[in-house]
Short mmCIF file of N, CA and C in Angstrom, two decimals:
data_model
loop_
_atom_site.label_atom_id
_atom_site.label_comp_id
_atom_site.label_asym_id
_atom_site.label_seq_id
_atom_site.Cartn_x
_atom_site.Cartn_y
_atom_site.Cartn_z
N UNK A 1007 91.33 202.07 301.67
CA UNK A 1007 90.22 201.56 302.41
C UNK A 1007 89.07 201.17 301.52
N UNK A 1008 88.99 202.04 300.39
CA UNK A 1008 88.00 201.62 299.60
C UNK A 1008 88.13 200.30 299.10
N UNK A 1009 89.51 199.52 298.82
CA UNK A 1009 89.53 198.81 298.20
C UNK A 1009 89.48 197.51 299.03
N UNK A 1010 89.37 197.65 300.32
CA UNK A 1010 89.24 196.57 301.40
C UNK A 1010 87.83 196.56 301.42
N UNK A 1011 87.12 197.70 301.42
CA UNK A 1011 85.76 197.53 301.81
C UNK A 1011 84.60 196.76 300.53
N UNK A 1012 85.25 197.42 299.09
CA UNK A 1012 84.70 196.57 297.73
C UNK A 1012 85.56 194.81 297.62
N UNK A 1013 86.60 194.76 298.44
CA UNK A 1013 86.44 193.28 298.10
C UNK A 1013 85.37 192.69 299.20
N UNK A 1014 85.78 192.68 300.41
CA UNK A 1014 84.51 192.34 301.67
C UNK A 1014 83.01 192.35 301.27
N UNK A 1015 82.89 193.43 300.52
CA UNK A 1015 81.14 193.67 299.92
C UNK A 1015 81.27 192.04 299.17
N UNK A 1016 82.09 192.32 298.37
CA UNK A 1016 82.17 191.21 296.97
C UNK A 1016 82.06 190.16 297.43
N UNK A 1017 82.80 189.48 298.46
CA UNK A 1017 83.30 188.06 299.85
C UNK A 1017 81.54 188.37 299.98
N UNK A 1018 81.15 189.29 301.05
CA UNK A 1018 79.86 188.82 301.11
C UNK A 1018 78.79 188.60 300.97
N UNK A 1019 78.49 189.30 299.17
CA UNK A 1019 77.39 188.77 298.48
C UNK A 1019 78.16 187.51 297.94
N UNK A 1020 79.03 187.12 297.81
CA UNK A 1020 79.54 185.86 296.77
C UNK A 1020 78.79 184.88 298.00
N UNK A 1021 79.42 184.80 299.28
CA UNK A 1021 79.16 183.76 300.22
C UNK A 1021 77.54 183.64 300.70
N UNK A 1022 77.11 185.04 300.31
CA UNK A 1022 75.46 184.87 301.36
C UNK A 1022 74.67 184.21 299.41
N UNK A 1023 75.32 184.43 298.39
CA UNK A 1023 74.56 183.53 297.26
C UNK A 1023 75.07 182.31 297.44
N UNK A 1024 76.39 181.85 297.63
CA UNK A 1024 76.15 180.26 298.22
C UNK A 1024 75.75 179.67 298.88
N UNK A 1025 75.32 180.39 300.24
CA UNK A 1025 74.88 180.29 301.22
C UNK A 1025 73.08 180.21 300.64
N UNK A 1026 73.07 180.32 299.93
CA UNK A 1026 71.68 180.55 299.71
C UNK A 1026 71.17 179.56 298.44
N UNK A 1027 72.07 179.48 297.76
CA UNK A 1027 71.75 178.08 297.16
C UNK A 1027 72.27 176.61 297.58
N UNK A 1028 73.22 176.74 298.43
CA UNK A 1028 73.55 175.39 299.40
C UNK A 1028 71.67 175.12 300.67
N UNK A 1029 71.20 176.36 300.97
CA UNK A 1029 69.75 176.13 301.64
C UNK A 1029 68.78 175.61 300.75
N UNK A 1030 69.00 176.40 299.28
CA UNK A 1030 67.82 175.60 298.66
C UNK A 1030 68.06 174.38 298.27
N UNK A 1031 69.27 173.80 297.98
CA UNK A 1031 69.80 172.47 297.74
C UNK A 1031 69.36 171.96 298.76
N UNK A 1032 70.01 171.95 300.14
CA UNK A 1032 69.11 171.22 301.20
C UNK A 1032 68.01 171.36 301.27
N UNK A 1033 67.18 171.84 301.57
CA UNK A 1033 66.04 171.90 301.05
C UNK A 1033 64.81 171.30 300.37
N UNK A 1034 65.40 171.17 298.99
CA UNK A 1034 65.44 170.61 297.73
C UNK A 1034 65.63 169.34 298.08
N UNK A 1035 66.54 168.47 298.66
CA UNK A 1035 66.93 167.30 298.99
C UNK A 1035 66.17 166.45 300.14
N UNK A 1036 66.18 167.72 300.97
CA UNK A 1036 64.93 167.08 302.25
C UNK A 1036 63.69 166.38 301.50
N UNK A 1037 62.83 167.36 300.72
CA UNK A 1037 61.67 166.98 300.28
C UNK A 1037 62.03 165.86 299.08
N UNK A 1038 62.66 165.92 298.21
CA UNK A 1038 63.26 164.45 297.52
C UNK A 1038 63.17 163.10 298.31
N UNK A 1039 63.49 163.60 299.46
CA UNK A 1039 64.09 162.30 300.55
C UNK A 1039 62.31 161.70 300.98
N UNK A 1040 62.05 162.87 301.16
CA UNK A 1040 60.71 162.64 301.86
C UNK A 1040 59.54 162.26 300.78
N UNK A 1041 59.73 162.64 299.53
CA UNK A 1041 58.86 161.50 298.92
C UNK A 1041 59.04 160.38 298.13
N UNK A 1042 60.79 160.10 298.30
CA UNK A 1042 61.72 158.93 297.73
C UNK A 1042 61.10 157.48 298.99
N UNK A 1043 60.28 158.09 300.01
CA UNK A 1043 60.21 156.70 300.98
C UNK A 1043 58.78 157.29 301.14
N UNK A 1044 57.74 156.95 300.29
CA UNK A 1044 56.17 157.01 300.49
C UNK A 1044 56.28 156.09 301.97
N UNK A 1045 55.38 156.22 302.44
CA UNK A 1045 54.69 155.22 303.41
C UNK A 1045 53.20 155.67 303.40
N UNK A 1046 52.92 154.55 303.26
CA UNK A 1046 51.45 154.16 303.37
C UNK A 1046 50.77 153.67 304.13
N UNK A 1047 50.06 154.93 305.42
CA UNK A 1047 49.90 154.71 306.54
C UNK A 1047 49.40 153.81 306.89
N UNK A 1048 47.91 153.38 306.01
CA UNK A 1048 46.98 152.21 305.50
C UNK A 1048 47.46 150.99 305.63
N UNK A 1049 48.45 151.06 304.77
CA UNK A 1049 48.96 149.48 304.70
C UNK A 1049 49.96 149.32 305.83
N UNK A 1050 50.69 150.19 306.03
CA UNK A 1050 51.71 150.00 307.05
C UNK A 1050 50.57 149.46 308.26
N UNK A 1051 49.44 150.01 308.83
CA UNK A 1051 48.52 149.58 310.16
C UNK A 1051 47.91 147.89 309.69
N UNK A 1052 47.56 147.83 308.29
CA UNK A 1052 47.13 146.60 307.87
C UNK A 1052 47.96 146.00 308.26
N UNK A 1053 49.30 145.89 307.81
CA UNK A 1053 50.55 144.68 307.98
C UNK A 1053 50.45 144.65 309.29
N UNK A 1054 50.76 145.63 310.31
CA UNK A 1054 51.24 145.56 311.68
C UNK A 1054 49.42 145.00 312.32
N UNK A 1055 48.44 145.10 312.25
CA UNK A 1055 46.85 144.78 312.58
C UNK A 1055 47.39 142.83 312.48
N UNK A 1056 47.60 142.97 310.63
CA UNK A 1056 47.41 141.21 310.78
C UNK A 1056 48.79 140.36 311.21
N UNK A 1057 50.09 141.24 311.20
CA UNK A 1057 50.79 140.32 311.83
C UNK A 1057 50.89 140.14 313.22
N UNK A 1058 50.02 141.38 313.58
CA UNK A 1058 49.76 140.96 315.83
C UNK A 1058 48.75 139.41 315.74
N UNK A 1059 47.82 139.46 314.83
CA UNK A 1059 46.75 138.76 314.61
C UNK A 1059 47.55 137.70 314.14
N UNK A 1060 48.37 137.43 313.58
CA UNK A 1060 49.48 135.74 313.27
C UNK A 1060 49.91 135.28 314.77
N UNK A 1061 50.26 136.46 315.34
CA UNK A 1061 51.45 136.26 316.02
C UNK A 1061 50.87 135.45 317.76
N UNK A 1062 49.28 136.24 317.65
CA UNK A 1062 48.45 135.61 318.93
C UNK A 1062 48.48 134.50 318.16
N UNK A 1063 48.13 133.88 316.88
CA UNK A 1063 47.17 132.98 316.78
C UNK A 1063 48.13 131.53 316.82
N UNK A 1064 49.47 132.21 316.66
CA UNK A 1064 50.68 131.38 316.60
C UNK A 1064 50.90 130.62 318.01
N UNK A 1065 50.34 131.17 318.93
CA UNK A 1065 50.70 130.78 320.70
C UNK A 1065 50.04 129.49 320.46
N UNK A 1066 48.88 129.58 320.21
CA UNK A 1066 48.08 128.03 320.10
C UNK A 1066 48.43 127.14 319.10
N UNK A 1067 48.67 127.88 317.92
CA UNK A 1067 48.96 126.82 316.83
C UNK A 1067 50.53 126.10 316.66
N UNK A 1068 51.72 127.03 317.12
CA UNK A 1068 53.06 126.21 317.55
C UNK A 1068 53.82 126.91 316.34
N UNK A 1069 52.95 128.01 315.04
CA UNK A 1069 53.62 128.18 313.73
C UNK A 1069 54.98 129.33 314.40
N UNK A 1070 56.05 128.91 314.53
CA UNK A 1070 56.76 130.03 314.85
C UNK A 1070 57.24 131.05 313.64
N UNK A 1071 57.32 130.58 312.61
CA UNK A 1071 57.45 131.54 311.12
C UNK A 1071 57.29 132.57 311.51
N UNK A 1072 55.73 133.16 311.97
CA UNK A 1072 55.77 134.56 312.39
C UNK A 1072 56.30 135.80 312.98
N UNK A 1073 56.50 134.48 314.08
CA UNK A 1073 57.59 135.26 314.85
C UNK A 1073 59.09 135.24 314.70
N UNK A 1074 59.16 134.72 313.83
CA UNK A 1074 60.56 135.01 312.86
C UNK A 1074 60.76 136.40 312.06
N UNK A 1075 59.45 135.73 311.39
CA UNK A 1075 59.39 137.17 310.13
C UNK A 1075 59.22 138.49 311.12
N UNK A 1076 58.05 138.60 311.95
CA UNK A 1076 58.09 139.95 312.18
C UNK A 1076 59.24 140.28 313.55
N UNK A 1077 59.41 139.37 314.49
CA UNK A 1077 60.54 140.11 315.76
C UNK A 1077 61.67 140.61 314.75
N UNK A 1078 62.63 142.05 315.37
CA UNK A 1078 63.75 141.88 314.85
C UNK A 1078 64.67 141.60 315.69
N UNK A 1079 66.06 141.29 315.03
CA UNK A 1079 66.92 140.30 315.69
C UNK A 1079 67.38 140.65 317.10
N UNK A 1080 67.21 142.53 317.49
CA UNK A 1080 67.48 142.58 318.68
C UNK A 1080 66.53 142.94 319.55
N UNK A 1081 65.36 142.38 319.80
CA UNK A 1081 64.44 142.21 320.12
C UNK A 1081 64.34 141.95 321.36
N UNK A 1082 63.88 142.73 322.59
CA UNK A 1082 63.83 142.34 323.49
C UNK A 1082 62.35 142.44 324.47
N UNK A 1083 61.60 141.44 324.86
CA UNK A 1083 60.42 141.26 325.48
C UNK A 1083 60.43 141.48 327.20
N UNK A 1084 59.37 141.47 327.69
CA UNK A 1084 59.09 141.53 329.31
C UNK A 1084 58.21 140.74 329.36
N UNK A 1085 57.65 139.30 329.82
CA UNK A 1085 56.95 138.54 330.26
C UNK A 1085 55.80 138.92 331.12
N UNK A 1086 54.69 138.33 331.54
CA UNK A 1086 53.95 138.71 332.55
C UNK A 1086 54.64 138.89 333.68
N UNK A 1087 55.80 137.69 333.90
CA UNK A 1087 56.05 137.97 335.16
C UNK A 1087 57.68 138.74 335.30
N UNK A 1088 57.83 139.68 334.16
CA UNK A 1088 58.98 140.38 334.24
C UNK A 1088 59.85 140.23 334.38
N UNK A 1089 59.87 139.01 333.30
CA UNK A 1089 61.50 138.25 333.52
C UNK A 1089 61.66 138.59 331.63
N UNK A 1090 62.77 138.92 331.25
CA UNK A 1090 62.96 139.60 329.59
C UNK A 1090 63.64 138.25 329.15
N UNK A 1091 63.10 138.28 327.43
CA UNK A 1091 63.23 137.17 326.59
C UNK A 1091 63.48 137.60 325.34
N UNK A 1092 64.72 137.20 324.52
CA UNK A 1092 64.56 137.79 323.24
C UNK A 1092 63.99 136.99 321.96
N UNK A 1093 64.22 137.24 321.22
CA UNK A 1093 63.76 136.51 319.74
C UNK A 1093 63.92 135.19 319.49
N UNK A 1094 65.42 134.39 319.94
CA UNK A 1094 65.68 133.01 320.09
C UNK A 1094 64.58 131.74 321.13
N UNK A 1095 64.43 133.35 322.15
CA UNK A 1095 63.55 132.56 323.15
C UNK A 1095 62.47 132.55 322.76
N UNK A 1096 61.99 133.28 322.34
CA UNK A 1096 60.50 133.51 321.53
C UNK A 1096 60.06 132.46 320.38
N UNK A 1097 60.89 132.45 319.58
CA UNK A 1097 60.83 131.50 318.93
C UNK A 1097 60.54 129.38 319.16
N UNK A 1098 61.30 129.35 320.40
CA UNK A 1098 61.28 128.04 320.88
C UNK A 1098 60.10 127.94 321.56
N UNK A 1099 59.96 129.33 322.78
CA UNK A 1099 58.24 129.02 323.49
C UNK A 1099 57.11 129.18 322.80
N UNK A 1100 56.88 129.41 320.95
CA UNK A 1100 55.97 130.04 320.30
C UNK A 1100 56.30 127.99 319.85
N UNK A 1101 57.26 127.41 319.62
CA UNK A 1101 57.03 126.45 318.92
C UNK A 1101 56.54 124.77 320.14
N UNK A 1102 56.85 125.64 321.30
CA UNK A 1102 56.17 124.65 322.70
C UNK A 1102 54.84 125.17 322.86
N UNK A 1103 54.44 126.48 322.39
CA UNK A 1103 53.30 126.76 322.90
C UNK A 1103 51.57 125.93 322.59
N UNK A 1104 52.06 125.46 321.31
CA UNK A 1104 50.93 124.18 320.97
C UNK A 1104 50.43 123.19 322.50
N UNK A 1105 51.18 122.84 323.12
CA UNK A 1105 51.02 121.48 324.06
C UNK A 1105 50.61 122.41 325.35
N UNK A 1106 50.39 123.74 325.38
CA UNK A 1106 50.05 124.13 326.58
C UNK A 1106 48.30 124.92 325.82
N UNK A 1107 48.29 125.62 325.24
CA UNK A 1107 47.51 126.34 324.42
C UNK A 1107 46.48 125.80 323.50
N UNK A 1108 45.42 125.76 323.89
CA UNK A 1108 44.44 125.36 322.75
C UNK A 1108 43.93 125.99 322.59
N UNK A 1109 44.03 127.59 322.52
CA UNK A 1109 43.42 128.81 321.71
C UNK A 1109 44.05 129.82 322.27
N UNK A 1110 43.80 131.19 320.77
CA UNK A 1110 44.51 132.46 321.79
C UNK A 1110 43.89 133.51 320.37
N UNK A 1111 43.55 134.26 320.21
CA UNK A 1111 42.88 134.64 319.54
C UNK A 1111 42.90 136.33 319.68
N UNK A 1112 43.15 137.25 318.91
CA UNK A 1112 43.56 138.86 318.96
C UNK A 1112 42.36 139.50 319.03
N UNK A 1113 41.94 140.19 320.58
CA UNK A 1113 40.19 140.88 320.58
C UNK A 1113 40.48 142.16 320.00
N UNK A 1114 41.60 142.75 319.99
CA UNK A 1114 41.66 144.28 319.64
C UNK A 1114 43.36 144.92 319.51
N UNK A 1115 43.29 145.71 318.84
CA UNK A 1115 44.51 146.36 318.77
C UNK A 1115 44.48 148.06 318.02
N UNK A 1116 45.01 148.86 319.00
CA UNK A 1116 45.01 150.15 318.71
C UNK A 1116 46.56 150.46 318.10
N UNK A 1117 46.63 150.96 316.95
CA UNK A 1117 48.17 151.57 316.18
C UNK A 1117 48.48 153.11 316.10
N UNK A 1118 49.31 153.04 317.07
CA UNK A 1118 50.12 154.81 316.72
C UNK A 1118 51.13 154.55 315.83
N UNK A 1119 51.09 155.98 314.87
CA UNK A 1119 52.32 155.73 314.03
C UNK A 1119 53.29 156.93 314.84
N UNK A 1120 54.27 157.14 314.67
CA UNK A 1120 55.26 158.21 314.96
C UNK A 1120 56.66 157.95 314.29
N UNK A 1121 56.00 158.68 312.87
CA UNK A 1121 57.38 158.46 311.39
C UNK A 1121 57.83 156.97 311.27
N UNK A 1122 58.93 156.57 311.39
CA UNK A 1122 59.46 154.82 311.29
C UNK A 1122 59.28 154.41 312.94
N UNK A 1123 58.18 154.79 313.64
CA UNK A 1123 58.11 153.63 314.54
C UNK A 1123 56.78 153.61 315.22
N UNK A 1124 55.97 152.50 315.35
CA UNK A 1124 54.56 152.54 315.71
C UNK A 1124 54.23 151.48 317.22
N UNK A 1125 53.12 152.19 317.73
CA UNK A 1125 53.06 151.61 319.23
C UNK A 1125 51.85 150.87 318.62
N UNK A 1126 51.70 149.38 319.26
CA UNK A 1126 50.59 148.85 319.01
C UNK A 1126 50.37 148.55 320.10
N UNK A 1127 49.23 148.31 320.73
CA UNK A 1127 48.31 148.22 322.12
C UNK A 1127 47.24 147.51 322.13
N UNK A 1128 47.07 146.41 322.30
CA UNK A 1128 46.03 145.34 322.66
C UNK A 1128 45.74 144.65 323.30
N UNK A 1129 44.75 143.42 323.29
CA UNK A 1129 44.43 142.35 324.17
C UNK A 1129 44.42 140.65 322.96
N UNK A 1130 44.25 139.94 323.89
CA UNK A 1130 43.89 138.71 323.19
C UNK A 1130 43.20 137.77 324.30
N UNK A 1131 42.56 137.10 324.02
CA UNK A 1131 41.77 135.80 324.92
C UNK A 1131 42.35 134.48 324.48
N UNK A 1132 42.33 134.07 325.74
CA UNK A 1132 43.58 132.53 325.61
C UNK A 1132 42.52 131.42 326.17
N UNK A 1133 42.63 129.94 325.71
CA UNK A 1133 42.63 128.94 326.72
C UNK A 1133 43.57 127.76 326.65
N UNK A 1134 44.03 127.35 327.76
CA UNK A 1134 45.27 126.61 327.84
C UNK A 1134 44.39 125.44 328.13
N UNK A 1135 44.68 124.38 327.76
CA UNK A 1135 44.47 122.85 327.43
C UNK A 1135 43.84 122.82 328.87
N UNK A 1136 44.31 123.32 330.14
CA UNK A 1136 43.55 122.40 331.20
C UNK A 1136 42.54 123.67 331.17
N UNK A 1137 41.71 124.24 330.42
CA UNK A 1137 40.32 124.75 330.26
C UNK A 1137 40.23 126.39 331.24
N UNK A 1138 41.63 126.50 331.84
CA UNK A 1138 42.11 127.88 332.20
C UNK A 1138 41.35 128.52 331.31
N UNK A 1139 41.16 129.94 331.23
CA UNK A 1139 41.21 131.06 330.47
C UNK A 1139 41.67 132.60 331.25
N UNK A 1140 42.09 133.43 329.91
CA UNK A 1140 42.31 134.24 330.28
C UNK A 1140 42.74 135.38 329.37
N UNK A 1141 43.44 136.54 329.51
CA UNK A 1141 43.90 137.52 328.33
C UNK A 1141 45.21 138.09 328.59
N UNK A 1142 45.53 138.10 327.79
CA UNK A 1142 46.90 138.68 327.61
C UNK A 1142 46.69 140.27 326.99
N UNK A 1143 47.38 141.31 327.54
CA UNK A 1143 47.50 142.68 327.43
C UNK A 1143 48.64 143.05 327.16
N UNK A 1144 49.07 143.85 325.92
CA UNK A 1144 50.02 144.07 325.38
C UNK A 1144 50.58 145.05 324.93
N UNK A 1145 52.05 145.71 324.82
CA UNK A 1145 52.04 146.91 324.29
C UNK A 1145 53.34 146.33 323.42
N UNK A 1146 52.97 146.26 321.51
CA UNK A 1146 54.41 146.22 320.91
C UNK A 1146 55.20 147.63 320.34
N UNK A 1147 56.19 147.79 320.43
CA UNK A 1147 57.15 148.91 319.94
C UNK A 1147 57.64 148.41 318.24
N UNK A 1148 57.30 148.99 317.33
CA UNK A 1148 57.59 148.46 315.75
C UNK A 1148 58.28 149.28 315.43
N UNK A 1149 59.68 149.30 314.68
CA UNK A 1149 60.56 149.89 314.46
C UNK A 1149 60.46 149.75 312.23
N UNK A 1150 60.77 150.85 311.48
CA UNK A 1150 60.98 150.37 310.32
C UNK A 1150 61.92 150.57 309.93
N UNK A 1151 63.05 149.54 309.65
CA UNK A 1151 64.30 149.26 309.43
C UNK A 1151 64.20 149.15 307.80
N UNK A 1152 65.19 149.96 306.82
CA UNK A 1152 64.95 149.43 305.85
C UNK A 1152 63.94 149.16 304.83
N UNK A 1153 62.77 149.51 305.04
CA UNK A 1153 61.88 149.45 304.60
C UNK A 1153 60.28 148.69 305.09
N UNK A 1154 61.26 147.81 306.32
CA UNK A 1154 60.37 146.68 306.42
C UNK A 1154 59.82 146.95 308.14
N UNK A 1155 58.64 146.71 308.46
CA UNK A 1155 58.40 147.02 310.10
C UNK A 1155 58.45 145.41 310.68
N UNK A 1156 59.07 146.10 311.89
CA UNK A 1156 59.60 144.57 313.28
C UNK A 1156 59.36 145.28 314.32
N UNK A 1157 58.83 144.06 315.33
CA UNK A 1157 59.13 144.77 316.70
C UNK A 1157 60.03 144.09 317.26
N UNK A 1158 60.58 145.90 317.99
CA UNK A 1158 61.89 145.94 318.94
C UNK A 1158 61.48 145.51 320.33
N UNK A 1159 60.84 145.64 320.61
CA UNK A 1159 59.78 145.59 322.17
C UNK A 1159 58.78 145.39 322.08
N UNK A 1160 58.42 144.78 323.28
CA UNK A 1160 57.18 144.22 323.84
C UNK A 1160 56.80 144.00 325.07
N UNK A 1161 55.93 144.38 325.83
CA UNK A 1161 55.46 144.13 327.53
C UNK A 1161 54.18 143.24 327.26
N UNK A 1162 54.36 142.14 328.06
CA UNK A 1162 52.73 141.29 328.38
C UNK A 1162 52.54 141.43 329.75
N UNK A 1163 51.24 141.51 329.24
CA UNK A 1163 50.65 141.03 331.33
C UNK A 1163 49.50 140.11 330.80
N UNK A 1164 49.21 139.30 331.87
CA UNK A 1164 48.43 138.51 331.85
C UNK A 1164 47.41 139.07 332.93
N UNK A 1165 46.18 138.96 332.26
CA UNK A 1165 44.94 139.34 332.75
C UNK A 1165 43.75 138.14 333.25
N UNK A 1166 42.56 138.10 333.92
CA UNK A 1166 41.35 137.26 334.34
C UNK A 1166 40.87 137.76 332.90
N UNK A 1167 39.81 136.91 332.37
CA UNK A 1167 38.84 136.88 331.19
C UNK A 1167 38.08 138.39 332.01
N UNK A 1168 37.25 138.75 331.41
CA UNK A 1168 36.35 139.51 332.37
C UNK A 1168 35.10 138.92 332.35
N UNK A 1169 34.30 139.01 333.50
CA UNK A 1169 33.36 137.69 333.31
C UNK A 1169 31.85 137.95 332.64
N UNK A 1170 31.22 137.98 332.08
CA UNK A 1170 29.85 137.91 330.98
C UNK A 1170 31.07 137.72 329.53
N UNK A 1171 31.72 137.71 329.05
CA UNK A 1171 32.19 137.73 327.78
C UNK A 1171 32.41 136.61 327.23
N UNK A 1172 31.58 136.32 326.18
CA UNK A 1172 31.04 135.06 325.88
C UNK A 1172 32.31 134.55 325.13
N UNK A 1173 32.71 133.01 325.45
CA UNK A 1173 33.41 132.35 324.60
C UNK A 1173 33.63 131.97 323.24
N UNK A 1174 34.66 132.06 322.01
CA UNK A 1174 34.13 131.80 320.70
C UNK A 1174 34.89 130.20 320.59
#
C-alpha cells in the first residue's frame, strides 16, 4: 500500500506542477496577446468621428469611396422607412445622392467603445435641392476586423430640423 500511495503522491505533485505552469503559460500568453494589439482609444474615436463626418458629407457630394472604405462587406442597414439595404445598395444611392441633396453635414456624434466594437450615435442636417430640410438620426455598429474598424450596422430615421436652429 505504501507503494501505491508514494507513486499517487508523486502523479500528483508531478500533474498539479504542470498544471501550474501550463496556468502561468496561459496566462503569460493572455497578456502577450493583449499588448501584441495596442489600440488606441484616441485614434480609434478620431478615425470613426471623421469617417461618420465623410460619410454624411458624401450624401450631398455623390463621393461613394467612403462608403466603400469604411461599410464592411456584410453590412447591413435599416432606412428611415425600415426597409434594409446593404453595402452594394449603399454604394449606388451614395453615388445618386448628389441630384437629390445639396447639403448634409454631421452636427454631432457620441462613440462607445466595447473592446473590437464601437456604437456611434448621432445626427446630421440635410437639404435636398427642392429647399426641404431636415436631420437624419443615427445609430452605427463598428466592428474591428483585422485590425481595421467598419460598420456592420446601421439604423436611420429621419427627423424635422428643429425650428430656431440657424442654417450654415
Amino acid at each position: 500500500m505504501s507503494m501505491k500511495h508514494s507513486k499517487r503522491s508523486a502523479w500528483s505533485r508531478s500533474t498539479t506542477s504542470k498544471i501550474g505552469i501550463l496556468a502561468v503559460a496561459a496566462f503569460s500568453c493572455l497578456l502577450l496577446c493583449q499588448c501584441a494589439k495596442p489600440s488606441d482609444e484616441k485614434a480609434d474615436e478620431l478615425y470613426i468621428r471623421d469617417s461618420e463626418r465623410q460619410w454624411a458629407e458624401s450624401v450631398a457630394s455623390g463621393d461613394a469611396s467612403v462608403v466603400e472604405r469604411i461599410l464592411a462587406n456584410d453590412f447591413i442597414g435599416v432606412d428611415p422607412h425600415g426597409q434594409l439595404y446593404d453595402k452594394t445598395k449603399m454604394i449606388s444611392d451614395t453615388r445618386e445622392g448628389a441630384k437629390f441633396f445639396a447639403s448634409n453635414r454631421l452636427n454631432e456624434v457620441k462613440i462607445r467603445f466595447y473592446g473590437d466594437t464601437a456604437v456611434a450615435q448621432g445626427s446630421e442636417s440635410w437639404e435636398r435641392r427642392t429647399g426641404e430640410r431636415g436631420r437624419f438620426v443615427w445609430t452605427d455598429t463598428w466592428l474591428r476586423r483585422d485590425g481595421r474598424w467598419e460598420i456592420v450596422a446601421a439604423e436611420d430615421l429621419t427627423v424635422p430640423e428643429p425650428r430656431g436652429v440657424p442654417q450654415q
